[in-house]
mmCIF file of C-alpha atoms in Angstrom:
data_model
loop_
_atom_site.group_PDB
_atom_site.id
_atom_site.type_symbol
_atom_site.label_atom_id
_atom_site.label_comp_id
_atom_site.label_asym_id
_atom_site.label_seq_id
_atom_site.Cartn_x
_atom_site.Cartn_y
_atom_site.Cartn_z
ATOM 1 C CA UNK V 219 0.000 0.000 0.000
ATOM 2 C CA UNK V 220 2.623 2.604 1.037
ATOM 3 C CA UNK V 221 4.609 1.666 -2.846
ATOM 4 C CA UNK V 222 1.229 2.711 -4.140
ATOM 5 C CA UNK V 223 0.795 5.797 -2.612
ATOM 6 C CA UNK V 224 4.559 6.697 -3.013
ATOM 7 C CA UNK V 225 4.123 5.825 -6.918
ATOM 8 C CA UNK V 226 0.733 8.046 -6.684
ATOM 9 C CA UNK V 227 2.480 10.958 -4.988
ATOM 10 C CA UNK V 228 5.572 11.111 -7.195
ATOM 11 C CA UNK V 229 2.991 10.825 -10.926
ATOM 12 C CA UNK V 230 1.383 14.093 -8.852
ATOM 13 C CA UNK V 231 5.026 15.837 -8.695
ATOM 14 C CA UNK V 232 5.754 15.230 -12.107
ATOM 15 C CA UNK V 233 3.184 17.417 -13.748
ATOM 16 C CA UNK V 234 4.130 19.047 -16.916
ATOM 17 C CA UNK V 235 3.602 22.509 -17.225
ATOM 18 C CA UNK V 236 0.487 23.370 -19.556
ATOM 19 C CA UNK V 237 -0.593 27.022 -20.393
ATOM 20 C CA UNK V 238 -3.672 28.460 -18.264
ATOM 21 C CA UNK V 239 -7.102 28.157 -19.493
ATOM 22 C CA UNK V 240 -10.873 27.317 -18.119
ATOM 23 C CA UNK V 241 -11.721 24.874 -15.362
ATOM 24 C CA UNK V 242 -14.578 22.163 -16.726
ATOM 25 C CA UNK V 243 -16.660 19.600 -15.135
ATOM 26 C CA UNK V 244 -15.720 16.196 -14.348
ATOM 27 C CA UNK V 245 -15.685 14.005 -17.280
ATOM 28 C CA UNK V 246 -17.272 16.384 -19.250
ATOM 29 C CA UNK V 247 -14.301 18.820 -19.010
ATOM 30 C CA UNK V 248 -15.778 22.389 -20.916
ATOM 31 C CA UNK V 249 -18.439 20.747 -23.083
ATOM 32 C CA UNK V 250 -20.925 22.441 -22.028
ATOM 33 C CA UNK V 251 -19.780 25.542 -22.047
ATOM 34 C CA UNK V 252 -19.140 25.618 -25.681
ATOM 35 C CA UNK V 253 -22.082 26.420 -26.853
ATOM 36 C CA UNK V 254 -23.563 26.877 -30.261
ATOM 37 C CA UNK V 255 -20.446 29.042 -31.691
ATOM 38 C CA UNK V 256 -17.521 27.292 -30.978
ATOM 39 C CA UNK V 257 -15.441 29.784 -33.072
ATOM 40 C CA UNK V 258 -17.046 32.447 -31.003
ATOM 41 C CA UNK V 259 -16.278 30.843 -27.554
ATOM 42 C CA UNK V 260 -12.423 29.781 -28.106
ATOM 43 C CA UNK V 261 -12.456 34.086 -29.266
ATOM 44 C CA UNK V 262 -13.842 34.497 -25.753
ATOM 45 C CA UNK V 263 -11.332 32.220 -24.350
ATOM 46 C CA UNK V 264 -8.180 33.120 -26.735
ATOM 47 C CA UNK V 265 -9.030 37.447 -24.799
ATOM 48 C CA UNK V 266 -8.453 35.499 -21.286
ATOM 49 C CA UNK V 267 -5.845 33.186 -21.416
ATOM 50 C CA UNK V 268 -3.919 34.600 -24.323
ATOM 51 C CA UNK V 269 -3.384 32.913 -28.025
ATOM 52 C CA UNK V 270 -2.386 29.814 -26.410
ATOM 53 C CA UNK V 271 -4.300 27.846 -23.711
ATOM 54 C CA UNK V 272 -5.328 24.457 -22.645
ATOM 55 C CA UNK V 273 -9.181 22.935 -22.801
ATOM 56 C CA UNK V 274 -10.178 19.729 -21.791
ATOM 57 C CA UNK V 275 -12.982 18.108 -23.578
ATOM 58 C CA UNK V 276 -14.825 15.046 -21.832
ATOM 59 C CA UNK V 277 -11.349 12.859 -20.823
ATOM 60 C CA UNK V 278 -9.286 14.987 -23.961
ATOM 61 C CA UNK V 279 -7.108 17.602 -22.617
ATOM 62 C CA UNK V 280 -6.298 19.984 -25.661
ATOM 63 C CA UNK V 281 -3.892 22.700 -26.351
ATOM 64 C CA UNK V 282 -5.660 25.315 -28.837
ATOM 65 C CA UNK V 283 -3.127 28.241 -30.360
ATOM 66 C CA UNK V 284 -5.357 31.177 -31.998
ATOM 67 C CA UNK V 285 -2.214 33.295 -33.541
ATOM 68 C CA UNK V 286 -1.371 32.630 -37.069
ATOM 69 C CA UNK V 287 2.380 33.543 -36.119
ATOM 70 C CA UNK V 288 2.700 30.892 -33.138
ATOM 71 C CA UNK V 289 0.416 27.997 -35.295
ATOM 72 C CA UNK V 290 3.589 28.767 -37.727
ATOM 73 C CA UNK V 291 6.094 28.204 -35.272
ATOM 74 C CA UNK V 292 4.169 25.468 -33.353
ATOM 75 C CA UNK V 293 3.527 23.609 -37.143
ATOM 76 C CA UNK V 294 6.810 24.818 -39.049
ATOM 77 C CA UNK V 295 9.674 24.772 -35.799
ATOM 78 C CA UNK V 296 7.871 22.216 -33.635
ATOM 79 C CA UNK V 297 6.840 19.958 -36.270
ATOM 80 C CA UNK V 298 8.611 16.382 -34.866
ATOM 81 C CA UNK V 299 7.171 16.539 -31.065
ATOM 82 C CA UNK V 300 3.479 16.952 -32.571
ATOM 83 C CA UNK V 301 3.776 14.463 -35.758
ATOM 84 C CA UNK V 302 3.299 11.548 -34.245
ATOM 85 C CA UNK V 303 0.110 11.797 -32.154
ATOM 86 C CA UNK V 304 -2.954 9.151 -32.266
ATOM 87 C CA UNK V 305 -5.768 9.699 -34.655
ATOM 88 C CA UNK V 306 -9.283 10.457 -32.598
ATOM 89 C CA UNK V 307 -11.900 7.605 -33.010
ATOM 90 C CA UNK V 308 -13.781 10.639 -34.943
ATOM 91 C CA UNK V 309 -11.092 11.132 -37.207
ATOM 92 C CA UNK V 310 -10.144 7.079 -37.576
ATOM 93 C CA UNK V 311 -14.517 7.025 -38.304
ATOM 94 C CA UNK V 312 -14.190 9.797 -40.696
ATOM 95 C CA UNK V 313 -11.176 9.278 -42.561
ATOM 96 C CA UNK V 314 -11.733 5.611 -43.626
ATOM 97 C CA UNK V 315 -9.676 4.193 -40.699
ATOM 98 C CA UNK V 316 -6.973 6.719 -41.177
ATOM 99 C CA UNK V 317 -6.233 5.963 -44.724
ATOM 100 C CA UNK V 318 -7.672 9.098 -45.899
ATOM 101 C CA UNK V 319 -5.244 11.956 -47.527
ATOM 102 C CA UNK V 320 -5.588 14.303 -44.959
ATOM 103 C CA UNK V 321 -3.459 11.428 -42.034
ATOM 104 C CA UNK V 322 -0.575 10.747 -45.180
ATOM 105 C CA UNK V 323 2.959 11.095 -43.698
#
C-alpha cells in the first residue's frame, strides 16, 4: 500500500507545465460551455488566457493556439514533437480508418 501511494504521490510531482485556461466539469471537461459558436467561444477564451491555452474536452485535454504567427512556429519549428500523435476515433470514423489523404505522412 505505502509503494502505491509513493508511486501516486511522485505521478502528482511530475506534472508538466500546460498554459492556463478554463476549469470544466468532471468528465465532461468544458463541453458544455461551448455552446452553439464554438469559433465564437475559443475568441472568448483566446481574450483570457492569451493565443495559447489548454481545454479539456470530456477525458481529452487539448492545447488550442489562436495566432497565425505561433500555429507557424508550433507547425513549421515544432513539427517532430506533434507528428506523431494518435488519430481520434472521430477522425479514424471519418477518414476511412486513417487511410484518408488528410493522415498521409
Amino acid at each position: 500500500m505505502s509503494l502505491l501511494s509513493l508511486s501516486f504521490k511522485k505521478l502528482r510531482s511530475t506534472k508538466v507545465k500546460l498554459p492556463p485556461g478554463p476549469y470544466g466539469l468532471p468528465l465532461v471537461g468544458y463541453l458544455p460551455f461551448l455552446g452553439r459558436n464554438i469559433h465564437q467561444t475559443f475568441m472568448e477564451l483566446a481574450n483570457i488566457y492569451g493565443p495559447i491555452y489548454k481545454l479539456s474536452i470530456g477525458q481529452k485535454l487539448f492545447v488550442l493556439i489562436s495566432s497565425p504567427t505561433l500555429a507557424k512556429e508550433v507547425v513549421h519549428d515544432h513539427d517532430i514533437s506533434f507528428a506523431n500523435r494518435n488519430p481520434t476515433i472521430a477522425a479514424l470514423a471519418f477518414s476511412f480508418g486513417g487511410k484518408d489523404i488528410a493522415f498521409t505522412p
